[in-house]
C-alpha positions as a printed NumPy array, in Angstrom:
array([[ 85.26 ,  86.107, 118.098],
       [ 87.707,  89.216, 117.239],
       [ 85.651,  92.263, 117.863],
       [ 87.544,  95.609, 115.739],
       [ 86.489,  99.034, 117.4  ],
       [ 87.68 , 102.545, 115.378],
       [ 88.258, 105.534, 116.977],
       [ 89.903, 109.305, 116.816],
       [ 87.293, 110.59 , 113.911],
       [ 86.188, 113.819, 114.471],
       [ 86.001, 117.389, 112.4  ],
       [ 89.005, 119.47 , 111.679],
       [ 89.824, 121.919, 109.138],
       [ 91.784, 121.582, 105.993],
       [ 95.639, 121.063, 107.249],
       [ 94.893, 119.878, 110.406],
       [ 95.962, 116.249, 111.63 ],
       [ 93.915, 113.283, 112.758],
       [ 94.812, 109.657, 114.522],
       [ 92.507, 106.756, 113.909],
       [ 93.109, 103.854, 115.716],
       [ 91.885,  99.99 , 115.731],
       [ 91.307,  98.047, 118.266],
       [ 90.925,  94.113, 118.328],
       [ 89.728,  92.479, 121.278],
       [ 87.778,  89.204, 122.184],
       [ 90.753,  86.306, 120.75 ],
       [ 94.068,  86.458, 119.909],
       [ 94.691,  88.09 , 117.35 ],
       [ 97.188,  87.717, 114.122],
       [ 96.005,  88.872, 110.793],
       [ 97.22 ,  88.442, 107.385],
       [ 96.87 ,  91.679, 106.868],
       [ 95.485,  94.439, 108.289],
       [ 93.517,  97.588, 106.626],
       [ 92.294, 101.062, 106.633],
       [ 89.615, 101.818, 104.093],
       [ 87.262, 104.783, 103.649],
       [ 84.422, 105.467, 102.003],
       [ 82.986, 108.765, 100.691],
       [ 79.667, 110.198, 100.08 ],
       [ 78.29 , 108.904,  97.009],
       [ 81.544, 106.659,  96.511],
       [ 82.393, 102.828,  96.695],
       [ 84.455, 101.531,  99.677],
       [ 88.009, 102.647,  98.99 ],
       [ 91.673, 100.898, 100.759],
       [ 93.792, 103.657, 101.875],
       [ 96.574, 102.223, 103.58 ],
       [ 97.647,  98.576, 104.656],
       [ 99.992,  96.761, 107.399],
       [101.078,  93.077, 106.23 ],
       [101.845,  90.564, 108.573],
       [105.389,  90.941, 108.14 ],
       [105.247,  94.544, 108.752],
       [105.353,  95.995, 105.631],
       [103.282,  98.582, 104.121],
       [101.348,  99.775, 101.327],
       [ 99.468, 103.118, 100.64 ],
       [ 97.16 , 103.996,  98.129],
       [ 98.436, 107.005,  95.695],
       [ 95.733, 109.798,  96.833],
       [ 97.125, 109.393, 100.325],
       [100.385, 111.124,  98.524],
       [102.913, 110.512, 101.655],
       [100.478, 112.206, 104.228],
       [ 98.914, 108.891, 105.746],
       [101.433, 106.924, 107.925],
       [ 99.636, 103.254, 109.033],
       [101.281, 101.6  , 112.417],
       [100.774,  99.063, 114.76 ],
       [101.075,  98.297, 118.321],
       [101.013,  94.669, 118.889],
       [100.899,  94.955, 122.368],
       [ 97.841,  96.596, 122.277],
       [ 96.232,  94.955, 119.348],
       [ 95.577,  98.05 , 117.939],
       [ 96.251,  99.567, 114.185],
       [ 96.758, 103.421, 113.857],
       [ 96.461, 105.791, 110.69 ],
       [ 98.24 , 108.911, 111.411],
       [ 96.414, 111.348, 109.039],
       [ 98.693, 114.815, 108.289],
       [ 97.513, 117.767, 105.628],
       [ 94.035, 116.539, 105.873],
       [ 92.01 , 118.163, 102.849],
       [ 88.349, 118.162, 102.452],
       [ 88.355, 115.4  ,  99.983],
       [ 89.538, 113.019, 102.894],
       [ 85.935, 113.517, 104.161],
       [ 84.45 , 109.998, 104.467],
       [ 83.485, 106.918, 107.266],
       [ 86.747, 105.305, 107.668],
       [ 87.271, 101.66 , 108.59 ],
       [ 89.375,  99.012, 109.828],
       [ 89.129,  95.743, 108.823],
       [ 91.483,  92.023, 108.923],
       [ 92.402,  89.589, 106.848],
       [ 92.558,  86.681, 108.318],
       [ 93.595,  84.173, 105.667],
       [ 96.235,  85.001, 102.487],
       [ 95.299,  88.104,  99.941],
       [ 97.34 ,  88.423,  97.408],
       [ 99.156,  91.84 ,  97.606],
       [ 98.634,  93.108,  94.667],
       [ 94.674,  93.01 ,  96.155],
       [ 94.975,  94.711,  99.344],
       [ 93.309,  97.757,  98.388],
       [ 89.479,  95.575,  97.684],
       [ 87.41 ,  95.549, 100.593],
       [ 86.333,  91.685, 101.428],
       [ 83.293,  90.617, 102.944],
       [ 84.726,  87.616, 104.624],
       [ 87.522,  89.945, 105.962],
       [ 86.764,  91.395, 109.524],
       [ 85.522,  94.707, 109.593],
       [ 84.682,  97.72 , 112.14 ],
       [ 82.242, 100.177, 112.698],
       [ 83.59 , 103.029, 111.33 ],
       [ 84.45 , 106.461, 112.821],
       [ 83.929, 109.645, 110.535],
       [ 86.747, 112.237, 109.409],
       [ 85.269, 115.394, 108.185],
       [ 87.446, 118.285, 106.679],
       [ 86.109, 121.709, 106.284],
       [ 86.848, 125.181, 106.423]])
């Protein structure tokens, strides 16, 4: 059984810079695709960014060239490099894996047979 564990959240001011990484453990590990989502006070579960299988990449507009989404497959872990953080990036973000195919064009709907984190929280404020 994969276990996902997020990590890096924290509070930082508007501007500042944040690293969130996921880590698989418990099986080997290849996903379809692999995801960061957030989700916001008071809002539905949102993507943000996703790694395909074959290493390409998608982002969602509102991350507007600031979010950069990695992985290390030695490590099993995904990363979401988070620059010009503004308050409206204030939410519980999470990783979570695809498994079997999604089409791309649905990347950015959360799935509830996909396999998800925890969570860590980002909060940005001055």
């Amino acid at each position: 059984q994969v276990q996902m564990v997020e990590s890096g959240g924290g509070s930082v001011q508007p501007g500042e810079s944040l690293r969130l990484s996921c880590a698989a453990s418990g099986a080997t590990f290849s996903p379809y695709l692999w995801t960061w989502y957030r989700q916001r006070a008071g809002k539905e579960r949102e993507g943000v960014a996703v790694m395909f299988n074959d290493d390409s990449t998608n982002y969602r507009d509102f991350t507007k060239g600031r979010f950069i989404i990695s992985r290390d497959n030695a490590k099993n872990t995904l990363y979401l490099q988070m620059n010009n953080l503004a308050p409206e990036d204030t939410a519980m973000y999470y990783c979570a894996a695809d498994l079997g195919f999604v089409p791309a064009f649905q990347w950015w709907l959360p799935r509830s047979d996909a396999l998800w984190g925890q969570g860590t929280q980002v909060t940005v404020s001055s």
